[in-house]
CSV table of C-alpha atoms in Angstrom, one decimal:
chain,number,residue,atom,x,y,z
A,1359,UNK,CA,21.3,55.5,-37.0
A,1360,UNK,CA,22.1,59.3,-36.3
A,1361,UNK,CA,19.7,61.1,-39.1
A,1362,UNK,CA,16.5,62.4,-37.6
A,1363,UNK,CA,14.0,61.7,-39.5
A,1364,UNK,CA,9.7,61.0,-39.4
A,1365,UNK,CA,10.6,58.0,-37.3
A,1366,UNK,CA,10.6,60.3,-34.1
A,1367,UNK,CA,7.4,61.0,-34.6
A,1368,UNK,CA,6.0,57.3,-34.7
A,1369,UNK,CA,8.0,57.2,-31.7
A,1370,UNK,CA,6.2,59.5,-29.9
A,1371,UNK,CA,2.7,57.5,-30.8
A,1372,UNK,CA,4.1,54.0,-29.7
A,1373,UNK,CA,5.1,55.9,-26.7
A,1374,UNK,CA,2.1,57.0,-25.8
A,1375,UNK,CA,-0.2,54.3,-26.8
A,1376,UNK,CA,1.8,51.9,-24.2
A,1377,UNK,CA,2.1,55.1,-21.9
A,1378,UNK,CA,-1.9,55.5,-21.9
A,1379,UNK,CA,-2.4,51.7,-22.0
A,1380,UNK,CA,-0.2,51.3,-18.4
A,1381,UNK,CA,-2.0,54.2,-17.3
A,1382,UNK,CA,-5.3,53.3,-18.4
A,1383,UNK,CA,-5.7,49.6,-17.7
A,1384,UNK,CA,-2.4,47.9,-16.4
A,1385,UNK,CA,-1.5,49.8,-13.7
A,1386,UNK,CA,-4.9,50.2,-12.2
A,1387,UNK,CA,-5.2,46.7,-12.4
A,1388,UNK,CA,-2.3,46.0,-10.7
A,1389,UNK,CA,-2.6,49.0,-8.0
A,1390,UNK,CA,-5.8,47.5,-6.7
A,1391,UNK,CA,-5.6,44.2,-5.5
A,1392,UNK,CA,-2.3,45.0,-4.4
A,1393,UNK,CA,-3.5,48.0,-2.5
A,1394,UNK,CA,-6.7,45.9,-0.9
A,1395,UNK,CA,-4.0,43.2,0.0
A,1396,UNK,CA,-2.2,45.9,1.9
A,1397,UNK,CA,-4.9,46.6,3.6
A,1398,UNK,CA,-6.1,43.1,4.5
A,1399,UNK,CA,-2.8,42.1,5.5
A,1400,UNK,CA,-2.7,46.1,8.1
A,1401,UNK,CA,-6.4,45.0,9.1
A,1402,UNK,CA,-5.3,41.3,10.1
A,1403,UNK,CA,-2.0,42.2,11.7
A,1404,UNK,CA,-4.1,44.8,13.1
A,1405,UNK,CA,-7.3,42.7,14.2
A,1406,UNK,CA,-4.7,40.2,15.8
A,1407,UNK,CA,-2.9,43.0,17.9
A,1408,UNK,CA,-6.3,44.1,19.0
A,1409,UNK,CA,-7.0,40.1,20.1
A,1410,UNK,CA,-4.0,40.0,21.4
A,1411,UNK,CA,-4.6,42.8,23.9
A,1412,UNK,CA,-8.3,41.5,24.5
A,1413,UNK,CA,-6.4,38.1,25.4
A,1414,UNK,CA,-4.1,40.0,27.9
A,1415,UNK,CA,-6.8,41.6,29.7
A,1416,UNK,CA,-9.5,38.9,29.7
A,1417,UNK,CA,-6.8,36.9,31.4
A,1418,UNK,CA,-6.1,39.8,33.9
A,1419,UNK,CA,-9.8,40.0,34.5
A,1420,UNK,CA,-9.5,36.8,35.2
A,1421,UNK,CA,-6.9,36.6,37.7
A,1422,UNK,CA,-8.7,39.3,39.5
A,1423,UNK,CA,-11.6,37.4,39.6
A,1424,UNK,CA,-9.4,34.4,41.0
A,1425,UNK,CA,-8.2,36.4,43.5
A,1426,UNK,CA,-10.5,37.8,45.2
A,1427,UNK,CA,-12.3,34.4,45.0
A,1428,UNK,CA,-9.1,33.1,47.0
A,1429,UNK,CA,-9.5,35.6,48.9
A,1430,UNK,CA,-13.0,35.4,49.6
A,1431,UNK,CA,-12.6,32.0,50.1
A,1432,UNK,CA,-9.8,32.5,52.9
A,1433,UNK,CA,-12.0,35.0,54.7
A,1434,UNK,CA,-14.9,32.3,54.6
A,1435,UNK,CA,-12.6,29.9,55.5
A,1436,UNK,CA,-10.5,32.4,58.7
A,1437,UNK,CA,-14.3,33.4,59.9
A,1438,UNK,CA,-15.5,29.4,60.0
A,1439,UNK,CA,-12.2,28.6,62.3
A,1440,UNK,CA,-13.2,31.7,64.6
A,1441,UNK,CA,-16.7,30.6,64.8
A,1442,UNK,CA,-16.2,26.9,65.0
A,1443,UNK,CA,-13.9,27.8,68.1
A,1444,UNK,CA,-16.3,30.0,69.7
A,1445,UNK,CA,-18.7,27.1,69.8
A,1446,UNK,CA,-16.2,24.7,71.2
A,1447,UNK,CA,-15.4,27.2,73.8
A,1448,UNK,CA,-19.3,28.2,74.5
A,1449,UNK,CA,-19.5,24.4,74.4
A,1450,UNK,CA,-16.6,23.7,77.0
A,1451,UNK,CA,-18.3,26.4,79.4
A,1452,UNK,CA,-21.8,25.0,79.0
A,1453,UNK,CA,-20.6,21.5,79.7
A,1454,UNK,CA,-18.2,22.7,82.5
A,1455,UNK,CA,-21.1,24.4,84.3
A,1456,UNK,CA,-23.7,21.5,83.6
A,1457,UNK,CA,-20.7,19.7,85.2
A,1458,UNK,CA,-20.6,21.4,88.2
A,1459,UNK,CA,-24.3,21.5,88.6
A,1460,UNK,CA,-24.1,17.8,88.4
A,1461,UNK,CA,-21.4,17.7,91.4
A,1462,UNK,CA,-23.3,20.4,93.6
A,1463,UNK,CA,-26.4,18.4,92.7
A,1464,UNK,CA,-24.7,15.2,94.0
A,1465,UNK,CA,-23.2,16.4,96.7
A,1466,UNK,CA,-26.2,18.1,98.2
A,1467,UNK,CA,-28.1,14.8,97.6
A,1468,UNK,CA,-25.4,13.1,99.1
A,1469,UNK,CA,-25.7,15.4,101.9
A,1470,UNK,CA,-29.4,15.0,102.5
A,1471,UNK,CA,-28.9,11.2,102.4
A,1472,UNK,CA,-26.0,11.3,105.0
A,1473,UNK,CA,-28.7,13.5,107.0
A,1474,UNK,CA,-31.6,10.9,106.7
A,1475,UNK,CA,-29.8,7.7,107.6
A,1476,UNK,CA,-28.1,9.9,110.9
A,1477,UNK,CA,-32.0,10.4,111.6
A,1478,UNK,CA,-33.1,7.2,110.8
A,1479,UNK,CA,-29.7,5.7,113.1
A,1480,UNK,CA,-30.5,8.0,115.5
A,1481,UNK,CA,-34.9,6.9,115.9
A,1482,UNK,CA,-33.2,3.7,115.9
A,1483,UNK,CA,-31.0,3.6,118.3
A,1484,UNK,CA,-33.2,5.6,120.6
A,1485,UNK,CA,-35.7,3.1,120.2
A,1486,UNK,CA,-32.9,0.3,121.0
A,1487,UNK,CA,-31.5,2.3,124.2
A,1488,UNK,CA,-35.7,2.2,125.0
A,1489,UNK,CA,-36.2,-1.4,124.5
A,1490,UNK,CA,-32.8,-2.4,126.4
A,1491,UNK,CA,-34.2,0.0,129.2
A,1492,UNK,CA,-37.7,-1.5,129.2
A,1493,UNK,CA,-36.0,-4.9,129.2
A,1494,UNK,CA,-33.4,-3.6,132.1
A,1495,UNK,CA,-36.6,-2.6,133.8
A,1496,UNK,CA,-38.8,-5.4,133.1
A,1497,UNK,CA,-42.2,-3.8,132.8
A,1498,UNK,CA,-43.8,-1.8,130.5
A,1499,UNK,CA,-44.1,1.3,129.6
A,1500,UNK,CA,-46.6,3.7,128.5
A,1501,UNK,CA,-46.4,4.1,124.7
A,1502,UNK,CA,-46.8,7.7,124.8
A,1503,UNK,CA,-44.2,8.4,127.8
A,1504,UNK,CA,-42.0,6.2,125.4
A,1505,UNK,CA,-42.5,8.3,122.6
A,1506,UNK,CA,-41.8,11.5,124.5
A,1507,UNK,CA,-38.9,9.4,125.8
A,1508,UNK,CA,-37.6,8.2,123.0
A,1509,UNK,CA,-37.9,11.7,121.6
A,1510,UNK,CA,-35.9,13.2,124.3
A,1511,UNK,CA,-33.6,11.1,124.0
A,1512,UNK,CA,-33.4,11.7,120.4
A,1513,UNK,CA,-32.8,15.1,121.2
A,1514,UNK,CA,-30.0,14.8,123.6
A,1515,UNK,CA,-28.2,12.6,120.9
A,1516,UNK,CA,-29.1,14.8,118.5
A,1517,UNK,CA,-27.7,17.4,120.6
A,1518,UNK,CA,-24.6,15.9,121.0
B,773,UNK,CA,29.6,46.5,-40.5
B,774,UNK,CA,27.7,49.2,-41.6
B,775,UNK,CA,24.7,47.1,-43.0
B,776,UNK,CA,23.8,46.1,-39.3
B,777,UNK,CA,24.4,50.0,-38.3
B,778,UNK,CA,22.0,51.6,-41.4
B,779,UNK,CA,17.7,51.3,-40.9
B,780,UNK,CA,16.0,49.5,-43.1
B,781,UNK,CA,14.0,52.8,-44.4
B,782,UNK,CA,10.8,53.4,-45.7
B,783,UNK,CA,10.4,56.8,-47.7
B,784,UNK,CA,7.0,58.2,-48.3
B,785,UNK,CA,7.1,62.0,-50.3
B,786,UNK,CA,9.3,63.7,-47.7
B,787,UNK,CA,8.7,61.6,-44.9
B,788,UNK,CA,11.4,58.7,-44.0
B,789,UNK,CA,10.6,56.1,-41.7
B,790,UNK,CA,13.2,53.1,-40.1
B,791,UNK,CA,10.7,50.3,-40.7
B,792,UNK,CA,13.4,48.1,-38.2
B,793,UNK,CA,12.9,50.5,-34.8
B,794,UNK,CA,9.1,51.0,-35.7
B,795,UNK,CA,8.8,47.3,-36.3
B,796,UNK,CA,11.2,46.4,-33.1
B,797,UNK,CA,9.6,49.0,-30.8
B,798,UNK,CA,5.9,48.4,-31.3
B,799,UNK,CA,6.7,44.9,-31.2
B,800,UNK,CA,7.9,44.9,-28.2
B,801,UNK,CA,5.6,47.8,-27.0
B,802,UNK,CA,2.4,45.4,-27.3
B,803,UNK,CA,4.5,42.3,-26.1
B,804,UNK,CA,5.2,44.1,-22.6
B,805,UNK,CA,1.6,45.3,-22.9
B,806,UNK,CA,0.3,41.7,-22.6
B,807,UNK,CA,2.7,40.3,-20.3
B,808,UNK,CA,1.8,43.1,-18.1
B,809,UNK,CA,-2.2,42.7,-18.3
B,810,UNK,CA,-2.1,39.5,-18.3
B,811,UNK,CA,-0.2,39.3,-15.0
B,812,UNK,CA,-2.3,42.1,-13.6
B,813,UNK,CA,-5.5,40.4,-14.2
B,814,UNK,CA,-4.0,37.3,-12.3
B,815,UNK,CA,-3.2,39.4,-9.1
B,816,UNK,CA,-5.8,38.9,-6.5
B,817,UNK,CA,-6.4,40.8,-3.2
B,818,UNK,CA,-6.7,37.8,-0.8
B,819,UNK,CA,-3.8,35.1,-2.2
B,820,UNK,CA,0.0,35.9,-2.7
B,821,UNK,CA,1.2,36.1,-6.4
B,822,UNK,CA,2.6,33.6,-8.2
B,823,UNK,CA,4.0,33.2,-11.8
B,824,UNK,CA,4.0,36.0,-14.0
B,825,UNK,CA,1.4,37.8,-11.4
B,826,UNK,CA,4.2,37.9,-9.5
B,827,UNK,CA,6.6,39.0,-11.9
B,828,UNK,CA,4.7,41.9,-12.4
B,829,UNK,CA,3.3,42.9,-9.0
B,830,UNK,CA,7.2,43.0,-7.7
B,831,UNK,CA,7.8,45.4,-10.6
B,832,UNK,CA,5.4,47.4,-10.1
B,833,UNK,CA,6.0,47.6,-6.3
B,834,UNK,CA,9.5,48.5,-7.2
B,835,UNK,CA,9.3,51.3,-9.7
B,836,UNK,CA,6.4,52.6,-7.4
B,837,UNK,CA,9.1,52.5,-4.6
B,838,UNK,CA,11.0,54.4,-7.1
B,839,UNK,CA,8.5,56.8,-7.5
B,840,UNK,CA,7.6,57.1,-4.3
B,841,UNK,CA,11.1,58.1,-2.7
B,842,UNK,CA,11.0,61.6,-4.6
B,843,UNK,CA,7.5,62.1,-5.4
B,844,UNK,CA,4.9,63.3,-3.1
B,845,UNK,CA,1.1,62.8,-4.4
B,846,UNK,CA,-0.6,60.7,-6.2
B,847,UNK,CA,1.8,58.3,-7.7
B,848,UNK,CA,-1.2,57.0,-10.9
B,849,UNK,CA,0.4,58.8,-13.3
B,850,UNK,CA,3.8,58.5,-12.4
B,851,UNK,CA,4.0,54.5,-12.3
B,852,UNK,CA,2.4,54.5,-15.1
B,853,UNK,CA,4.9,56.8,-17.0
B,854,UNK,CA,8.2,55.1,-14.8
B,855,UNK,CA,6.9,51.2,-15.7
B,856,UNK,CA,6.1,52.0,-19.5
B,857,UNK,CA,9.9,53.9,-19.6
B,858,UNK,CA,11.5,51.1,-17.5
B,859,UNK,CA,9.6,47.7,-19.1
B,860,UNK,CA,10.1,49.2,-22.4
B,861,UNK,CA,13.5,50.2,-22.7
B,862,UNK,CA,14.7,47.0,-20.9
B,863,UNK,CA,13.0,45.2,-23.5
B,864,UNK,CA,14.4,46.9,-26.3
B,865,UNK,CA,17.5,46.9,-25.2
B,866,UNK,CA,17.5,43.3,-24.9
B,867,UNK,CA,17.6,43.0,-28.3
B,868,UNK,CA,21.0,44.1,-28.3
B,869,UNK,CA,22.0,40.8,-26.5
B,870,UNK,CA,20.8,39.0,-29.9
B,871,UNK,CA,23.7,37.6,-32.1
B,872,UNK,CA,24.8,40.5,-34.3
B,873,UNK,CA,23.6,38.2,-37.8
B,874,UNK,CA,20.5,36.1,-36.7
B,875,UNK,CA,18.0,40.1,-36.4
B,876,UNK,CA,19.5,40.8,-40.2
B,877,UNK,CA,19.5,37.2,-41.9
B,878,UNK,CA,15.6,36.8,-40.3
B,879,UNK,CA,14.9,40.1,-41.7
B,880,UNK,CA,16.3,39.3,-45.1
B,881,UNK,CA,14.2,36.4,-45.1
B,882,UNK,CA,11.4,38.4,-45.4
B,883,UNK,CA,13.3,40.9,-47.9
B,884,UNK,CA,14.5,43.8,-46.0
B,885,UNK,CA,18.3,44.4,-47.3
B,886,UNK,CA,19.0,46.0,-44.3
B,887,UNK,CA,17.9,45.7,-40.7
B,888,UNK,CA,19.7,47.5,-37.2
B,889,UNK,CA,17.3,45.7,-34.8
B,890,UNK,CA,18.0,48.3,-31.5
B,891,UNK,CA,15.9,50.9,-31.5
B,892,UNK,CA,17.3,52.7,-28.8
B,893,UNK,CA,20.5,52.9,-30.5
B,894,UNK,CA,18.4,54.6,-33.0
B,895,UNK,CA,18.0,58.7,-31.8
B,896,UNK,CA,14.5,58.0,-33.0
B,897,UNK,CA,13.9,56.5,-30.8
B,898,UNK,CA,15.3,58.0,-27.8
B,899,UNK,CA,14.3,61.1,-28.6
B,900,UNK,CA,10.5,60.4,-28.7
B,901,UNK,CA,10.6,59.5,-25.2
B,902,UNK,CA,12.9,62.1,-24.2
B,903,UNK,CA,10.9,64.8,-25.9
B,904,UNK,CA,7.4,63.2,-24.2
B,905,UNK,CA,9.0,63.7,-21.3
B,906,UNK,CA,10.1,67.0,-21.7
B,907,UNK,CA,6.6,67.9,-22.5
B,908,UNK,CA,5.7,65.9,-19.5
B,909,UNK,CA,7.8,68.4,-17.0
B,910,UNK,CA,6.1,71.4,-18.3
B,911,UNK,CA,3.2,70.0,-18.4
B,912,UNK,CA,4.0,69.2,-14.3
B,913,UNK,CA,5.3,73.1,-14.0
B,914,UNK,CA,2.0,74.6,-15.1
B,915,UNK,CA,-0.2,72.3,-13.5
B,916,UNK,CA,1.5,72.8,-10.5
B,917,UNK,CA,1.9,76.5,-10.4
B,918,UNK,CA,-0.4,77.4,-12.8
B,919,UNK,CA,0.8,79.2,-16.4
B,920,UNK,CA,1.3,82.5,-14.6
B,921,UNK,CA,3.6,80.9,-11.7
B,922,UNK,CA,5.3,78.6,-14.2
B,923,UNK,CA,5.9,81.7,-16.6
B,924,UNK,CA,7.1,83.4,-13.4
B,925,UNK,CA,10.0,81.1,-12.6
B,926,UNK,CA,11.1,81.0,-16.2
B,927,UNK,CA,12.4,84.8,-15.9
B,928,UNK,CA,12.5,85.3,-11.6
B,929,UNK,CA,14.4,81.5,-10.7
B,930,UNK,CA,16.9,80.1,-10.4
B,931,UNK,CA,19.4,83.6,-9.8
B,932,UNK,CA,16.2,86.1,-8.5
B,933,UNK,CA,14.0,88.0,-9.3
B,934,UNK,CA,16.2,91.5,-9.9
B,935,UNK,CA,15.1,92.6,-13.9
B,936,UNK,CA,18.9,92.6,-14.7
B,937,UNK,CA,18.8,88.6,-14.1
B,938,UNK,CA,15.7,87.8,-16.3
B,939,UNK,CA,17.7,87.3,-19.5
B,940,UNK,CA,19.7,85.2,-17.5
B,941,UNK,CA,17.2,83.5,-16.0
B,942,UNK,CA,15.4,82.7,-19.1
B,943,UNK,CA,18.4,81.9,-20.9
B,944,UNK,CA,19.2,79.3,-18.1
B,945,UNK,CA,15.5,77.7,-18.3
B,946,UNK,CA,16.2,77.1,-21.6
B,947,UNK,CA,19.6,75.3,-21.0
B,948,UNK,CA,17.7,73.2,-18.2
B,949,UNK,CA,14.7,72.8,-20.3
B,950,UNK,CA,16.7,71.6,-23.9
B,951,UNK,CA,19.8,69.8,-21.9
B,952,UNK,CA,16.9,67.3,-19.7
B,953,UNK,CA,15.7,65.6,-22.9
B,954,UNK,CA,18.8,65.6,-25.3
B,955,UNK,CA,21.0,64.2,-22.1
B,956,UNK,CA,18.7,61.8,-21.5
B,957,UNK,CA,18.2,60.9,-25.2
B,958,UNK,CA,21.6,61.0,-25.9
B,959,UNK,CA,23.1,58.9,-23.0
B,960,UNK,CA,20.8,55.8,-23.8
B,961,UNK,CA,21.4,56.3,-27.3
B,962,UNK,CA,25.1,56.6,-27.0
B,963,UNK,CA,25.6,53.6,-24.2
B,964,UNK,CA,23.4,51.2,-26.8
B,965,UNK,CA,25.1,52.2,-29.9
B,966,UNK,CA,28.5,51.6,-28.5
B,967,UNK,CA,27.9,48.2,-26.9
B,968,UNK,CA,26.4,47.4,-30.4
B,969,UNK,CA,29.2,48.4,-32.0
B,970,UNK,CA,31.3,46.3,-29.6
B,971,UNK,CA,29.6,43.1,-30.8
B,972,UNK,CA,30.3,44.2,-33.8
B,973,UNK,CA,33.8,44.9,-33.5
B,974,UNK,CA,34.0,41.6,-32.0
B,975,UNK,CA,32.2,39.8,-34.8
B,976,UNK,CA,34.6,41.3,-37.2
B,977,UNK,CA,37.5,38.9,-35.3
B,978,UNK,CA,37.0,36.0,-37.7
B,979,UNK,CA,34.6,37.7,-40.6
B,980,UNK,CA,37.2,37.5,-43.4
B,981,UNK,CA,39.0,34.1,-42.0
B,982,UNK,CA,40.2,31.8,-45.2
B,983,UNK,CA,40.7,28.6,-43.2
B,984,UNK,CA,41.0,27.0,-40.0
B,985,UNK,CA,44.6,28.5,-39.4
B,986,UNK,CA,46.7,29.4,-36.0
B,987,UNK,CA,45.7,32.9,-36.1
B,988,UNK,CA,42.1,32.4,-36.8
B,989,UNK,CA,41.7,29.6,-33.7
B,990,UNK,CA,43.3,32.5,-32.0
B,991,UNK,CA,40.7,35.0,-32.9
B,992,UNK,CA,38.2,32.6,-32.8
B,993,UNK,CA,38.7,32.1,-28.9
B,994,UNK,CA,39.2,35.9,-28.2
B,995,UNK,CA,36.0,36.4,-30.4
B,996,UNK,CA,34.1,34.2,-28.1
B,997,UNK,CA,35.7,35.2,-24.6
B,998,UNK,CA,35.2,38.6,-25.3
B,999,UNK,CA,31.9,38.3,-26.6
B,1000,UNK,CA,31.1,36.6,-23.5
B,1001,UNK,CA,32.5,39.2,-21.0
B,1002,UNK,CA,31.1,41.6,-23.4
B,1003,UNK,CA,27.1,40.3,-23.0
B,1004,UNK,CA,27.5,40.1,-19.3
B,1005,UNK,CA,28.5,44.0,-19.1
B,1006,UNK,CA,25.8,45.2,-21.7
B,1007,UNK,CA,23.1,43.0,-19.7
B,1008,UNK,CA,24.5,45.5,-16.7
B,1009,UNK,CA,24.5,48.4,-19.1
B,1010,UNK,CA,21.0,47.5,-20.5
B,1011,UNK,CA,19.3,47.5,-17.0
B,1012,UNK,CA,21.6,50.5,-16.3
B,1013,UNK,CA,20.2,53.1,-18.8
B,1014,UNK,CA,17.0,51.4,-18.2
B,1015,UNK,CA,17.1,52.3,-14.7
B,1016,UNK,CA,18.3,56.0,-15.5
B,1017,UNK,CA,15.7,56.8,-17.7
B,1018,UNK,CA,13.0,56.0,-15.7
B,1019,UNK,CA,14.7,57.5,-12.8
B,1020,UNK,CA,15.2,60.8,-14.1
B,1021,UNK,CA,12.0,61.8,-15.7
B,1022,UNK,CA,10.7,61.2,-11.7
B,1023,UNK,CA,13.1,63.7,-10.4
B,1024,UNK,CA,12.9,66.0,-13.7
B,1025,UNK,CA,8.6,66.1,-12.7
B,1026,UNK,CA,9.3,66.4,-9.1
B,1027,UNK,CA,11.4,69.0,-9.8
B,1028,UNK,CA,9.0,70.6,-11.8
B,1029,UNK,CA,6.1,70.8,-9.5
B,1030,UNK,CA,8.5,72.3,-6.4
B,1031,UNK,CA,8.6,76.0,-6.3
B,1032,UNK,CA,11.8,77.8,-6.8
B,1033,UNK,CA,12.3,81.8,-6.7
């Protein structure tokens, strides 16, 4: 109980046979997995943050590229419209002018035909004022004065 | 009473040995040794604990928590010292949980006459850890500072380095140096030996009843509630003095290595 005695000293060499055994053996043993658990578990949290942040800008990269895809797209799409219009306008001219060459065209045929049937009315009724004349007159008449008749008279009605 | 307070002793020439704390404490000294390797070689770096690896992993991550919250550097030696202090005195003070007779009527058994089955209500043994530890802070000192810087401190710290002071100074070293250990020693000793000798005390209630009697129901119930209430505080006090002694060695060897004057 309370007499020192040679007891201490035994003590003292149990003590340090478990003290050296835990320091030896145990607490290495112990120290290390625990340690390269530590570190797994840093590393993995770690190696998910990093993922994480890849994730994050992958998926920014991304809508970039989206973007300016849209945007690329709407600017494809805008210059399209503008040109497509252009034509239809180019078009409309073209077709307006063709149109009006067609009218001028018609009308100055038109014109020329009013001018040949007046001619041709006009030989013919010379040549019918002749013939009533000649049959008025009863006799005949030289071809040729007829023609430079007929002419003259073409002339004057002409002239008129 | 006294037969569970006396060591069952061993004399050789001059030297006396209490075959009970020897027995008890290297017992239990290669019990915990086993638990604890056996549960270390369980742990494994890429799977959680379980069973006794656990057991042992979360107190080894606790006393090196302990460890680490005063001492700076590498901690090897430390844990090592703080788990052996810890497991072992927990262990042994266990013991004291045991019903007062069943240690001493075993013991008999195998013919010792008498057997006090605590060894750390034995100053045996709380001395021989004490005084290790003792040796371990000045060990710490002069590996820290080296043997002139230690030797240094001894006569310049703690009241300066003026020559008037060194006596002083030494004479205080000394009272640091003697009062670590003995307090230490002393205050596990003292809290074991008096929770033993509360068992005790309450064993005695009915140890000379005649027959079943008023009186002796009556002691019979106090023995048993106050034994009760009486393991539930030295299960506190156990862990308590545990605690302590492992904590203060790690502040005595931090201490140690910091330098003072």
């Amino acid at each position: 109980m309370l007499q020192p005695n040679a007891t201490f000293i035994a003590q003292i060499i149990v003590f340090l046979l478990l003290l050296w055994f835990i320091y030896a053996f145990v607490v290495p043993m112990i120290a290390k997995p625990v340690n390269e658990r530590y570190k797994r578990i840093a590393d993995g949290l770690a190696a998910a943050d990093a993922g994480r942040k890849e994730l994050e800008a992958a998926s920014a990269r991304a809508n970039d590229i989206l973007r300016e895809a849209r945007e690329r797209a709407r600017a494809i799409e805008d210059q399209a419209q503008r040109r497509s219009l252009e034509e239809i306008e180019t078009a409309k001219l073209a077709a307006q002018a063709e149109g009006a060459r067609i009218v001028a065209a018609s009308q100055a045929e038109a014109a020329n035909e009013a001018a040949r049937a007046r001619e041709q009315l006009r030989r013919e009724f010379g040549a019918l004022v002749v013939r009533g004349a000649s049959q008025l007159l009863e006799r005949e008449i030289d071809a040729r004065s007829h023609a430079q008749l007929i002419e003259r008279l073409t002339q004057e009605i002409a002239g008129d | 009473m006294t037969h569970h307070l006396s060591h069952q002793k061993v004399v050789l020439g001059s030297f006396t040995w209490n075959v009970d704390t020897l027995l008890m404490s290297t017992l239990l000294a290669a019990a915990i040794a086993l638990l604890l390797i056996v549960g270390a070689r369980r742990l494994r770096s890429d799977r959680a604990p379980t069973g006794l690896a656990l057991f042992v992993e979360y107190i080894y991550d606790w006393v090196d928590g302990q460890v680490a919250e005063s001492y700076r550097g590498g901690r090897r030696f430390m844990d090592s010292m703080a788990l052996a202090l810890f497991v072992w005195i927990v262990a042994m003070n266990a013991l004291d949980l045991l019903p007062a007779d069943v240690p001493s009527n075993l013991a008999s058994l195998a013919g010792a006459h008498l057997w006090h089955v605590l060894p750390t209500a034995d100053i045996n043994g709380t001395f021989a850890m004490a005084f290790v530890v003792a040796v371990f802070i000045i060990v710490a000192g002069v590996r820290a500072k080296g043997m002139g810087g230690f030797l240094h401190e001894w006569i310049a710290a703690p009241l300066g380095k003026n020559p008037l002071l060194w006596l002083p100074n030494v004479f205080l070293n000394f009272v640091e140096l003697l009062s670590r250990p003995v307090s230490l020693a002393l205050r596990l000793f003292g809290n074991m030996f008096a929770g033993e000798l509360m068992f005790l005390l309450i064993a005695l209630f009915t140890l000379n009843a005649v027959g079943p009697d008023v009186g002796t129901v009556v002691l019979f119930v106090l023995q048993v509630g106050l034994g009760f209430v009486w393991s539930a505080f030295d299960l506190l006090i156990a862990l308590l003095q545990a605690y302590i002694f492992m904590l203060l060695p790690i502040v005595y060897i931090t201490l140690a290595e910091e330098h003072h004057g």
